[in-house]
XYZ file of C-alpha atoms in Angstrom:
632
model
C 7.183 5.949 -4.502
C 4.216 7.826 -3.071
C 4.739 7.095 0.217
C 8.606 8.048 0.432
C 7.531 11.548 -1.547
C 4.469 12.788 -0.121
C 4.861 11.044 3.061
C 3.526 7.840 4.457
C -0.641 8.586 4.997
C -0.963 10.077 1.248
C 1.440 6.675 0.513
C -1.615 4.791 2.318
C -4.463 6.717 1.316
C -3.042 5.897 -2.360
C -2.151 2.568 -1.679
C -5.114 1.024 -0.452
C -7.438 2.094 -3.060
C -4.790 0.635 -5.546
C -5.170 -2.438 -3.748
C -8.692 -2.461 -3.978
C -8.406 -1.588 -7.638
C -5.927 -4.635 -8.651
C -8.116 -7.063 -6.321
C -11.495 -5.895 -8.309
C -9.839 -6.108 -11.454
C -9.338 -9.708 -11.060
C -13.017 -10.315 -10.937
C -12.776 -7.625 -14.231
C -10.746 -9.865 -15.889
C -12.184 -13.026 -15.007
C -15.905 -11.730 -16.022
C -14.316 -10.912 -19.112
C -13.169 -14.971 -19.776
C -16.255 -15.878 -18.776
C -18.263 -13.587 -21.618
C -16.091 -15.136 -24.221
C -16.610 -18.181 -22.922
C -20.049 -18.526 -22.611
C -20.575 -16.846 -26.269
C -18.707 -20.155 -27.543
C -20.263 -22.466 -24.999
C -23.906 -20.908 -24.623
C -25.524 -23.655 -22.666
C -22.756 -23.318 -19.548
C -24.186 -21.021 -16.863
C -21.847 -17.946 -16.674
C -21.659 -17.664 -12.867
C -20.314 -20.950 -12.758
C -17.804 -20.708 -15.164
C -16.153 -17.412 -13.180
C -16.251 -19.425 -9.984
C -14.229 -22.258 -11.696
C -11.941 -20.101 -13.166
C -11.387 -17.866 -9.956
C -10.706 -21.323 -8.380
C -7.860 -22.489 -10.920
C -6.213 -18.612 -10.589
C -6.725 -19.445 -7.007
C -4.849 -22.468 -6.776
C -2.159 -21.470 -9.688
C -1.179 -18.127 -7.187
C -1.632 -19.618 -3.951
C 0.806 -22.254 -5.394
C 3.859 -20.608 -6.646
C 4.519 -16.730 -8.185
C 7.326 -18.126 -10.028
C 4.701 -20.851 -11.697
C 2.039 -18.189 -12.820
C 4.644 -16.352 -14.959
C 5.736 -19.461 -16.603
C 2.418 -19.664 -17.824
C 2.413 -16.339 -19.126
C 4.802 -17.605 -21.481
C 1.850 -19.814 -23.139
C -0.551 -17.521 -23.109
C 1.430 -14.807 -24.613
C 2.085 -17.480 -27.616
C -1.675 -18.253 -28.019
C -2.394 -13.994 -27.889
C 0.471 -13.600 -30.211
C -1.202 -15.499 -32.448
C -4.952 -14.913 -32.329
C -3.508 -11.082 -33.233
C -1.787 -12.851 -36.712
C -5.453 -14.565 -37.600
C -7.023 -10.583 -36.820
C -4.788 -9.291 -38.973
C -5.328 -12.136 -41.901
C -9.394 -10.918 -41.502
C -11.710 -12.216 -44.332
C -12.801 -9.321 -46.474
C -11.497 -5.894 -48.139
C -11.337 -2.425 -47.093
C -14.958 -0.924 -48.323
C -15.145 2.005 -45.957
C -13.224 3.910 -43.987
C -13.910 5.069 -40.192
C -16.110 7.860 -39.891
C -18.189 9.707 -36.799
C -21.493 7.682 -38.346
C -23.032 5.639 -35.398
C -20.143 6.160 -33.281
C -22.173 8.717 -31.304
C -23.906 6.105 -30.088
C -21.213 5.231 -27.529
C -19.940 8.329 -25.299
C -16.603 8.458 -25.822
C -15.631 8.910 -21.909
C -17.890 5.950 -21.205
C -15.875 3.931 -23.562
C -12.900 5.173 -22.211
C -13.677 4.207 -18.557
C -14.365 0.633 -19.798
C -11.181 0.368 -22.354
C -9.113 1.792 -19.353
C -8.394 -1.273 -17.174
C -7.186 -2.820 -21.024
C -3.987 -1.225 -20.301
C -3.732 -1.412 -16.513
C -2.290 -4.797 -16.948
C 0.839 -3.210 -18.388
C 1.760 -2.495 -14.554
C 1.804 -5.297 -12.881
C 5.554 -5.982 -13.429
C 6.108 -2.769 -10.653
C 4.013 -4.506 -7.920
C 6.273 -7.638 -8.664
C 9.598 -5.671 -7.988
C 10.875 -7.994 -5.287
C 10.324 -10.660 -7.553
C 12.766 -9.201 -10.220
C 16.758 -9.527 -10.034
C 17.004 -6.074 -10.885
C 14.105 -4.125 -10.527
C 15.823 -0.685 -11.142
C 16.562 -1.683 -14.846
C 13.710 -4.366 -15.172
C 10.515 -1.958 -14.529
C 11.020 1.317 -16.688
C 12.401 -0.880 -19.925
C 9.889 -3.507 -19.529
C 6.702 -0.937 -18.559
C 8.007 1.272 -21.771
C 8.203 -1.430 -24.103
C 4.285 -3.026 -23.129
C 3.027 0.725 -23.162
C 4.896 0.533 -27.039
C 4.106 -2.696 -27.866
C 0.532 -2.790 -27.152
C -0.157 0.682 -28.355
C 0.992 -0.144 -31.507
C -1.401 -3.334 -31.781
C -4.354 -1.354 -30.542
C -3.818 1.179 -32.906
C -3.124 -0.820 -35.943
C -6.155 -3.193 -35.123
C -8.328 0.364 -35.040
C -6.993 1.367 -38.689
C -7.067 -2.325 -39.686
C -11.100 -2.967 -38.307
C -12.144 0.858 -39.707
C -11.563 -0.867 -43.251
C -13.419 -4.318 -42.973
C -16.590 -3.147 -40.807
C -18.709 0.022 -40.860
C -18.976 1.917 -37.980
C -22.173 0.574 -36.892
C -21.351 -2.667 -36.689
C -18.466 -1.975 -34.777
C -20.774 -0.530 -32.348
C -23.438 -3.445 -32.122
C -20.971 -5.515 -32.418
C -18.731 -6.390 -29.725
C -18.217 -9.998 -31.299
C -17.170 -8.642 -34.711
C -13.625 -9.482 -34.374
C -14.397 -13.452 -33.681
C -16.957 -13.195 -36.837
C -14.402 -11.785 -39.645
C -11.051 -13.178 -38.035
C -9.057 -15.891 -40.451
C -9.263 -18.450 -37.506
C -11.889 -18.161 -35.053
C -10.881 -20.580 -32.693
C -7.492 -18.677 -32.565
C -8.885 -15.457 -31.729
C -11.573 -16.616 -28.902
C -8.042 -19.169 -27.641
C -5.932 -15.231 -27.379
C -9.221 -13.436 -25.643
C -9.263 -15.878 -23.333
C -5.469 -16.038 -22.741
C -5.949 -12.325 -23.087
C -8.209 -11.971 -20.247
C -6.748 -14.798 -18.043
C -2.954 -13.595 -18.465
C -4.053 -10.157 -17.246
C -6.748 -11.958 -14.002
C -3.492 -14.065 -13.409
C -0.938 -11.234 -13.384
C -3.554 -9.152 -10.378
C -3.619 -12.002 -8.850
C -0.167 -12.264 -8.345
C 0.554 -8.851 -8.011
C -2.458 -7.279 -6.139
C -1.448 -9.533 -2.994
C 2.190 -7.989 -2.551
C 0.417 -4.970 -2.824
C -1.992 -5.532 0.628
C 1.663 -7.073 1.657
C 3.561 -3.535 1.333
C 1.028 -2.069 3.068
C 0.513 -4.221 5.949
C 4.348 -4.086 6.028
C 3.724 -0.747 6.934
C 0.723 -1.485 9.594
C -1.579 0.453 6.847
C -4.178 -1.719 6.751
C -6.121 -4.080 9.812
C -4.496 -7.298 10.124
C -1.266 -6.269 9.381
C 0.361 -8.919 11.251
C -1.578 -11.712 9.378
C -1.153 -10.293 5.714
C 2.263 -9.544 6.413
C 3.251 -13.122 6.875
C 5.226 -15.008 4.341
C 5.399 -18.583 4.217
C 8.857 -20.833 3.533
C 7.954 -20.665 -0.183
C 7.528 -16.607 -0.249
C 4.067 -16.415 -0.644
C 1.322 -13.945 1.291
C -0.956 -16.555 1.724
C -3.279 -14.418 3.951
C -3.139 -11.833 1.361
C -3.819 -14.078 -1.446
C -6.923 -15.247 0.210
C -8.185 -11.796 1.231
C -7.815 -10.635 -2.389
C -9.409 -14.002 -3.634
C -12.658 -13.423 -1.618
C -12.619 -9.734 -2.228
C -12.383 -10.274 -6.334
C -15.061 -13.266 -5.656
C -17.357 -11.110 -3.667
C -16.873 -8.454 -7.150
C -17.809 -10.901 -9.346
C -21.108 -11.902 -7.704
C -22.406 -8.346 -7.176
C -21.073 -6.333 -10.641
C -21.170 -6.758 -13.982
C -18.373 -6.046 -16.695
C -19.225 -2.308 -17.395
C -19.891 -0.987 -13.480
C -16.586 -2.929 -12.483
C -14.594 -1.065 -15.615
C -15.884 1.943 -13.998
C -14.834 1.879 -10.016
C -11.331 0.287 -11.315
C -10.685 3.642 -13.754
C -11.510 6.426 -10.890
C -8.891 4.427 -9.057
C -5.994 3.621 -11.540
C -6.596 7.068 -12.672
C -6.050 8.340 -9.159
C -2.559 6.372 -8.309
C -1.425 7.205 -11.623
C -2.272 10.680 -11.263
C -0.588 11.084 -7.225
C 2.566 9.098 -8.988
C 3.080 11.933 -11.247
C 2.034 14.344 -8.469
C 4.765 13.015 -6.308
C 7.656 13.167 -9.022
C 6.494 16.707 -10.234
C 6.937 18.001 -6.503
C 10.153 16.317 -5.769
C 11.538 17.391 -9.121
C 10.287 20.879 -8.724
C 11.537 21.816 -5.050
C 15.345 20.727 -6.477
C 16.309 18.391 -3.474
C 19.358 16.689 -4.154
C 18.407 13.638 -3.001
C 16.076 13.003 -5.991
C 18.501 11.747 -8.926
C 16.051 8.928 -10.769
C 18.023 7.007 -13.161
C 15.290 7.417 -15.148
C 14.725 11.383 -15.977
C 11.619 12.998 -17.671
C 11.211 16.486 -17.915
C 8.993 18.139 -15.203
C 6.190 19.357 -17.343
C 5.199 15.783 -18.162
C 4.707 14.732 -14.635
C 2.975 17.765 -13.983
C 0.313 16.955 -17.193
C 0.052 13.400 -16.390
C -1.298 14.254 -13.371
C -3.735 17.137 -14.462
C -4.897 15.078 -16.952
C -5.721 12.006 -15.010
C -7.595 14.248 -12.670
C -9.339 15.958 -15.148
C -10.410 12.310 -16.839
C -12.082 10.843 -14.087
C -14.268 14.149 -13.980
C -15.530 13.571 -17.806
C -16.134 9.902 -17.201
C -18.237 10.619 -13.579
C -18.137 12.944 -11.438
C -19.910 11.857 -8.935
C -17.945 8.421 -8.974
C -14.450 10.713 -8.679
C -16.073 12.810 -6.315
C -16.871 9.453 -4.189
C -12.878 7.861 -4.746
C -11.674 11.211 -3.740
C -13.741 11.328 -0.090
C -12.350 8.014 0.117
C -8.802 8.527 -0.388
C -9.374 11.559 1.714
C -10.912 9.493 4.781
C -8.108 7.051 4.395
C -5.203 9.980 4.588
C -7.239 11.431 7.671
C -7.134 8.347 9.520
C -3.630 7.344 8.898
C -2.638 11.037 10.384
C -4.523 10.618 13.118
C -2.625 7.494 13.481
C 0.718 8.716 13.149
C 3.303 7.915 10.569
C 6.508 5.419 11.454
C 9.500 7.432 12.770
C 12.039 8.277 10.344
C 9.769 7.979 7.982
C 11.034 9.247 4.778
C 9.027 12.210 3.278
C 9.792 15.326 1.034
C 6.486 17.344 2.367
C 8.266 19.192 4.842
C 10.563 19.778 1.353
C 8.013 21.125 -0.931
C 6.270 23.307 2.075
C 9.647 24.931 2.552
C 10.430 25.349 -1.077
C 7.126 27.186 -1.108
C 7.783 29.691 1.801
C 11.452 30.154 0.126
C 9.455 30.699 -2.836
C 7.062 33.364 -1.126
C 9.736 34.737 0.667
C 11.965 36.201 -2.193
C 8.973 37.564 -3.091
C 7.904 39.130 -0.080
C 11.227 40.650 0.432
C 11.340 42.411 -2.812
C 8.198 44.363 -1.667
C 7.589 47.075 0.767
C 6.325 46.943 4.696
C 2.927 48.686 5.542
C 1.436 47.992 9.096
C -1.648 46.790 7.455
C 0.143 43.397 7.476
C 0.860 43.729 11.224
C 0.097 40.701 12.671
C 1.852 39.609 16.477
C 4.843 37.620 16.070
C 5.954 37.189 19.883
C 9.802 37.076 20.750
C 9.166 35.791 24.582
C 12.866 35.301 26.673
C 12.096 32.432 28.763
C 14.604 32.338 32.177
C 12.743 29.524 33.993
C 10.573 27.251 31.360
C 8.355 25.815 34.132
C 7.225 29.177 35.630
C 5.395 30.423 32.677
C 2.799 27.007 31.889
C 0.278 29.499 33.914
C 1.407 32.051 30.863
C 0.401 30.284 27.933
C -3.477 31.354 27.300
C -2.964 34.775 27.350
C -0.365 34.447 24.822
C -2.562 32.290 22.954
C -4.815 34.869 22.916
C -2.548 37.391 21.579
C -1.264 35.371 18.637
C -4.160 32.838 17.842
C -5.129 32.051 14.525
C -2.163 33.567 12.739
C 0.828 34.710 15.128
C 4.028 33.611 15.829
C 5.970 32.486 18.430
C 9.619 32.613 19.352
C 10.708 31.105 22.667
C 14.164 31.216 23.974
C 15.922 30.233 27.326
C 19.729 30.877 28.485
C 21.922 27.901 30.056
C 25.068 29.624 32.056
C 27.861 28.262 29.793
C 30.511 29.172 32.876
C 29.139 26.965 34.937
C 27.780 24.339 32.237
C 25.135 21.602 33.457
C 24.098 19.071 30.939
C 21.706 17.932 33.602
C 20.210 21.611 33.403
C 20.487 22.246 29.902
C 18.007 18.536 29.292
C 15.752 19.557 32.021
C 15.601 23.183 30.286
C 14.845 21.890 26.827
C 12.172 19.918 27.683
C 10.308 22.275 29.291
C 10.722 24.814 26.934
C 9.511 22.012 24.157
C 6.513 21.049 26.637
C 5.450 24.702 26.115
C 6.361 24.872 22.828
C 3.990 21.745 22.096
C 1.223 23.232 24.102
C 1.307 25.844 21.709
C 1.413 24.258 18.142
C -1.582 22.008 19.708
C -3.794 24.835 19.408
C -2.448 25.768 16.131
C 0.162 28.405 16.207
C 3.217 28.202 14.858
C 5.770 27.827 17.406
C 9.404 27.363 17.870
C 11.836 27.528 20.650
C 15.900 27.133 20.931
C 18.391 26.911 24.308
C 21.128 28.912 24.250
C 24.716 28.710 26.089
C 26.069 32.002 27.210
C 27.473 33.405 30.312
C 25.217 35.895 30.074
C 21.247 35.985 30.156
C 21.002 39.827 29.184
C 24.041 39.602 26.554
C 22.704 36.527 25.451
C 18.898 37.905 25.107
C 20.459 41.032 22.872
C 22.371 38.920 20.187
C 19.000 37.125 20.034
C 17.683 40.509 19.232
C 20.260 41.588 17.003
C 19.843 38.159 15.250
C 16.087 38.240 15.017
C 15.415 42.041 13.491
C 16.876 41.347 10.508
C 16.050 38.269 9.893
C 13.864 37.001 6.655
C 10.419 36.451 9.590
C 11.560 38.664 12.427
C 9.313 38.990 15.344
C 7.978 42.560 16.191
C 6.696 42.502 19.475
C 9.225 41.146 22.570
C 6.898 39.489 25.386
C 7.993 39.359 29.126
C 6.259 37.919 32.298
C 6.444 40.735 35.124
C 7.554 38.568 37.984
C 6.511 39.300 41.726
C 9.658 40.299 43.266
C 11.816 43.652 41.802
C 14.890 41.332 41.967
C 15.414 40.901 38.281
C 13.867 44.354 37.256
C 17.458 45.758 36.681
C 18.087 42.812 33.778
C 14.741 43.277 32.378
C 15.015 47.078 32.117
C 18.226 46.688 30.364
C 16.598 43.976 27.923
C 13.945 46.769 27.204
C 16.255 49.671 26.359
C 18.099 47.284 23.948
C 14.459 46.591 22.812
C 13.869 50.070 21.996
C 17.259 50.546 20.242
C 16.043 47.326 18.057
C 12.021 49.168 17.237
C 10.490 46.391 18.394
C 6.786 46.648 20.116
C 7.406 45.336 24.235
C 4.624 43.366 25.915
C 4.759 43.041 30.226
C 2.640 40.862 30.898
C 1.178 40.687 35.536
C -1.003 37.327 35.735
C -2.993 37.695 38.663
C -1.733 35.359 41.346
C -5.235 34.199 42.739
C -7.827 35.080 40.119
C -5.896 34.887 36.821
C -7.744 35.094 33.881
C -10.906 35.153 35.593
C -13.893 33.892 33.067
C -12.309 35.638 30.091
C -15.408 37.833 29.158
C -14.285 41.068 29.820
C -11.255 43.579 28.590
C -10.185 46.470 30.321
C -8.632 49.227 27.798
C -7.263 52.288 28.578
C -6.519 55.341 26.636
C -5.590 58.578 26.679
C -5.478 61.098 23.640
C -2.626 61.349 22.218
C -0.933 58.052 23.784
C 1.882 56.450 21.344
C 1.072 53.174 21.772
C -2.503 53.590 21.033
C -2.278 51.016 18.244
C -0.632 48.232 19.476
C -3.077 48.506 22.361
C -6.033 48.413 20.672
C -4.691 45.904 17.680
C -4.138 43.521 20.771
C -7.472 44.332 22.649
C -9.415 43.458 19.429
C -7.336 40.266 19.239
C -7.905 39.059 22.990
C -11.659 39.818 22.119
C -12.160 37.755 19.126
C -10.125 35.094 20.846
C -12.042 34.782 23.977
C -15.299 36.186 22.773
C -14.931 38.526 25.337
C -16.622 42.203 25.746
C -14.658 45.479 25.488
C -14.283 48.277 27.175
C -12.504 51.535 26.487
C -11.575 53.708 29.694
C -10.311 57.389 29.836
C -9.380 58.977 32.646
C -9.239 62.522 33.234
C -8.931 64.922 36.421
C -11.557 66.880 36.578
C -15.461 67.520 34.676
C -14.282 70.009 32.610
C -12.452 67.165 30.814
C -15.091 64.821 30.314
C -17.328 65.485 27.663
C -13.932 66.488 25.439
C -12.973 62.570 26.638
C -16.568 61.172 25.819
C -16.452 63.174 21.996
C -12.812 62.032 21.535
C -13.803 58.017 22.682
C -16.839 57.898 19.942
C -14.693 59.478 17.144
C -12.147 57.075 17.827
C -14.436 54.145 18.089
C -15.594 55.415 14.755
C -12.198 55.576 13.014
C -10.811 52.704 14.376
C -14.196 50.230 13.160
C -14.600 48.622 17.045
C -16.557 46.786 17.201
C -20.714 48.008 17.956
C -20.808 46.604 21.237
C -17.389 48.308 22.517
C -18.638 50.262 25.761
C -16.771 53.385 26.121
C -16.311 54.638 30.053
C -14.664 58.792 31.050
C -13.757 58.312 34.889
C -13.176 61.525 36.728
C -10.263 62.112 39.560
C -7.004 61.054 40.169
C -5.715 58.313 37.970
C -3.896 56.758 41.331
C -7.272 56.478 43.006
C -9.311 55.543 40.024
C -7.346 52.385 40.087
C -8.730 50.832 43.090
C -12.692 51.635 42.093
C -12.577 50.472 38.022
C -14.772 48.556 36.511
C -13.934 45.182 37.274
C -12.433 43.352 34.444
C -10.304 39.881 33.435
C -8.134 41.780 32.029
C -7.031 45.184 32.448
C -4.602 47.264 29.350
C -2.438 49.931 29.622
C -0.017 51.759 27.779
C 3.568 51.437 29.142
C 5.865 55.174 29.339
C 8.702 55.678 28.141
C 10.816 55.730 30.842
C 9.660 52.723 32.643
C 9.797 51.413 36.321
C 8.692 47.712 36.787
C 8.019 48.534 40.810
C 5.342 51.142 39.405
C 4.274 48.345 36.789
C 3.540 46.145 39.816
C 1.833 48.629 42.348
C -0.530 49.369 39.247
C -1.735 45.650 38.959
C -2.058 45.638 42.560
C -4.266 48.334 42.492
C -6.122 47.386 39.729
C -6.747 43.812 41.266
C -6.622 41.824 38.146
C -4.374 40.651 35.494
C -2.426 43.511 33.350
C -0.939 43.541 30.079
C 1.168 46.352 29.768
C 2.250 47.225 26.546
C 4.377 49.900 23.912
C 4.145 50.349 20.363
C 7.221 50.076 17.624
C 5.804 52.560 15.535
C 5.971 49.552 12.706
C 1.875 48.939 13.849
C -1.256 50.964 12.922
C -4.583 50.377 14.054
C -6.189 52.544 11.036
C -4.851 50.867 8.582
């Protein structure tokens, strides 16, 4: 159930601590036989009688499934009737239950030990391919147990309240043996008690450590996988048999009560976890034939997290790490393909959620972040591309890739070769952590085609606001891409062009050219994405103004430290005023990785390309949609 709603590591991480639980409670169970026996038989040697009795359990599981829960039959007799001679108790009702002595106990600590009592109660779902029908079989028999044996708990605490004070219940743990009708019945139904429930782990536990290696969760899969002619796990049975024997020589009754709660406590908990969230999002696909209302999954599991924090912390903080550990490893691993899992579900529902929200509430370019919108003509001539956009959008930008496959003269050839190069960049982006998509469109057209994208996009519920092009080398596409940007402008989005330097790149990425002049309208984008490019890369920054003459420059040096001061730069922003003609300033700047500059209005892409000639290093040109604000 886990692993089909919450996908298959948290089904994993989950599983194989249940595992562990059911294995460890067989040596729970079996230490408890062996304390009743060994207060009837005092002179046998406790140890001993475990062993033995792990070795019949051994032999009755290894031997046949279908044989253990004939057996049950018996014992549920003998326990049936050891709970007639404890209600036929010697004695009257002389007191009733009060807090007296009862102190003495925590209650959590009792809890944590009474716990694994009712575990048992489960075993029938581990044994679902045993059943005929399982879909009918589990919820009315696991109902009528948790009924059944809440009833007899209950009416044995009302019935004991009346014929023993509190403080003897305490000392006591023997006290129902010592004031039963028939003693011999009631030690005969602990023992079937305790050996029913060993017998039932030891059945089920296996198939457990069988589902999972199913699954190649665990090491070994291959070996615990195996079932023999008879439809036994043999390996698994003999794992879990030296696991619950290696439990029984190193615990004792209480510490093994303990580790088994935090565990139970955390599969029951992630079961009611997992049918809360796929109840909640509203997928059709969930329709359980057996319905519950969605506030009690969502208690159940607050309130089994919340009980293994009263009982010990530090033990739930420990189970927990583990669980966590386990999930981490199985994701590094990688799930199965088509792997059913409703995460990608609930994640969704919560961004639907968010974004009816969001809608409802008004823009303000503090929330500018860059969301890139990058037409992509030829896939493989932009892999050179990808760190400067990385350094535009990285840790929480978006990315929007799109490429154009002529639909007049239709290559399927073309369109494969297309899509997987646009998804090899598209992967070398979400690798670094950005959120990435990309989509191949067939049109006739590559400028019709890139403003219907544009159309499309502005309106849509996460539009992108800045377009990104590469500025290639030759002016022979400079007519399309001038087009693309007046339908840009038309659309207010921001426009990035973007000149990587065909011989030194992005040099050593330590240094950012930005230049300004007072009064420039795309002042904040450029210094938004300068401050990005920065933090990104670590890199120092510098902001240049140039101006003709020296009667201009101390106005430029006053109006470069009151805008450092408005716009919070960063302390160690260097701020440069470089006298004469902006043409031949070019050629003598202060070398940089990167150089920024303002695009004008009416743009020409041959002027775009002279200037990062001239400036002899990559250029980011870039103009503002009037939607950003660098104050803000």
């Amino acid at each position: 159930i886990i692993s089909k709603s919450l996908g298959y590591e948290v089904g994993g991480a989950i599983g194989l601590p249940l595992y562990i639980a059911q294995a460890i409670s067989v040596a729970f169970y079996i230490t408890g036989f062996g304390e009743c026996w060994v207060s009837v038989f005092p002179g046998h040697d406790f140890i001993l009688v475990c062993i033995l009795t792990w070795l019949a359990l051994l032999i009755i599981s290894y031997t046949s499934a279908k044989f253990a829960f004939r057996l049950q039959y018996v014992i549920m007799a003998i326990i049936s009737l050891s709970i007639i001679s404890a209600f036929m108790a010697k004695g009257a009702f002389t007191e009733t239950l009060s807090s007296a002595g009862v102190a003495e106990v925590p209650f959590w600590q009792v809890f944590a030990i009474f716990f694994p009592a009712v575990t048992g109660i489960l075993a029938g779902i581990s044994m679902s391919g045993e059943l005929k029908n399982p879909e009918r079989n589990i919820p009315l028999g696991t109902i009528s147990a948790i009924i059944v044996s809440f009833a007899i708990y209950l009416a044995v605490t009302f019935w004991f309240s009346g014929i023993a004070s509190p403080r003897e219940l305490v000392n006591n743990t023997s006290i129902i043996i010592d004031v039963s009708r028939w003693r011999f019945l009631i030690i005969a139904g602990i023992m079937g008690a305790t050996l029913s429930s060993a017998l039932s782990m030891f059945v089920a536990s296996p198939r457990t450590l069988l589902a999972l290696a199913k699954h190649r969760v665990v090491p070994f899969s291959r070996s615990f996988s195996h079932i023999n002619e008879g439809g036994e796990p043999h390996a698994a049975i003999l794992f879990t048999a030296a696991l619950a024997l290696l439990t029984i020589a190193l615990g004792n009754l209480n510490s093994i009560a303990g580790i088994l709660t935090m565990f139970f406590l955390i599969t029951y908990g992630m079961l009611n976890i997992a049918v809360f969230i796929e109840k909640g999002i509203g997928i059709v696909s969930f329709r359980p034939a057996f319905k519950v209302p969605l506030f009690v999954p969502f208690l159940g599991g607050a309130a089994c997290i919340y009980a293994m924090f009263l009982i010990n912390p530090l033990f739930s903080i420990i189970a927990l790490v583990t669980t966590a550990a386990i999930y981490i490893a199985l994701l590094r691993k990688g799930s199965p393909k088509q792997w059913p899992d409703v995460r990608r579900g609930a994640f969704i529902f919560i961004a639907e959620q968010a974004i009816k929200i969001a809608s409802g509430l008004p823009y303000h370019p503090k929330i500018w972040k860059p969301n890139l919108l990058i037409p992509v003509e030829a896939p493989k001539d932009w892999l050179g591309i990808t760190d400067i956009i990385k350094a535009i959008t990285y840790p929480r930008g978006r990315i929007e890739m799109f490429t154009v496959v002529d639909s007049k003269n239709f290559d399927p050839a073309l369109e494969k070769n297309k899509k997987e190069e646009l998804f090899m960049l598209e992967k070398a982006f979400s690798e670094e952590g950005i959120l990435a998509s990309s989509s191949v469109i067939k049109h006739s057209s590559f400028l019709e085609a890139a403003d219907i994208i544009l159309q499309g996009r502005k309106d849509f519920y996460l539009p992108p606001n800045v377009v990104f092009f590469k500025l290639g080398f030759s002016p022979g596409k400079d007519a399309t891409l001038n087009q693309i940007v007046q339908n840009i402008d038309q659309r207010n989005f921001g426009v990035m062009v973007f000149n990587l330097h065909p011989k030194l790149g992005l040099g050593r990425k330590a240094l950012i050219n930005l230049w300004i002049r007072e009064g420039s309208p795309n002042l904040s984008l450029a210094v938004l994405i300068a401050l990005q490019i920065k933090r990104n890369w670590e890199a120092e920054l510098r902001i240049l103004q140039a101006v003709s003459d020296e009667n201009g420059r101390i106005a430029a040096q006053n109006y470069l430290v009151k805008l450092k001061r408005v716009l919070r730069l960063p302390k160690d922003t260097e701020t440069s005023v470089l006298t004469g003609d902006f043409n031949n300033l070019l050629s003598r700047a202060p070398l940089a990785d990167i150089n920024i500059f303002g695009m004008p209005q009416e743009c020409d892409f041959s002027q775009l390309r002279d200037l990062a000639v001239k400036i002899n290093s990559s250029v980011l040109f870039l103009r503002d949609s009037k939607q950003e604000s660098a104050v803000a």
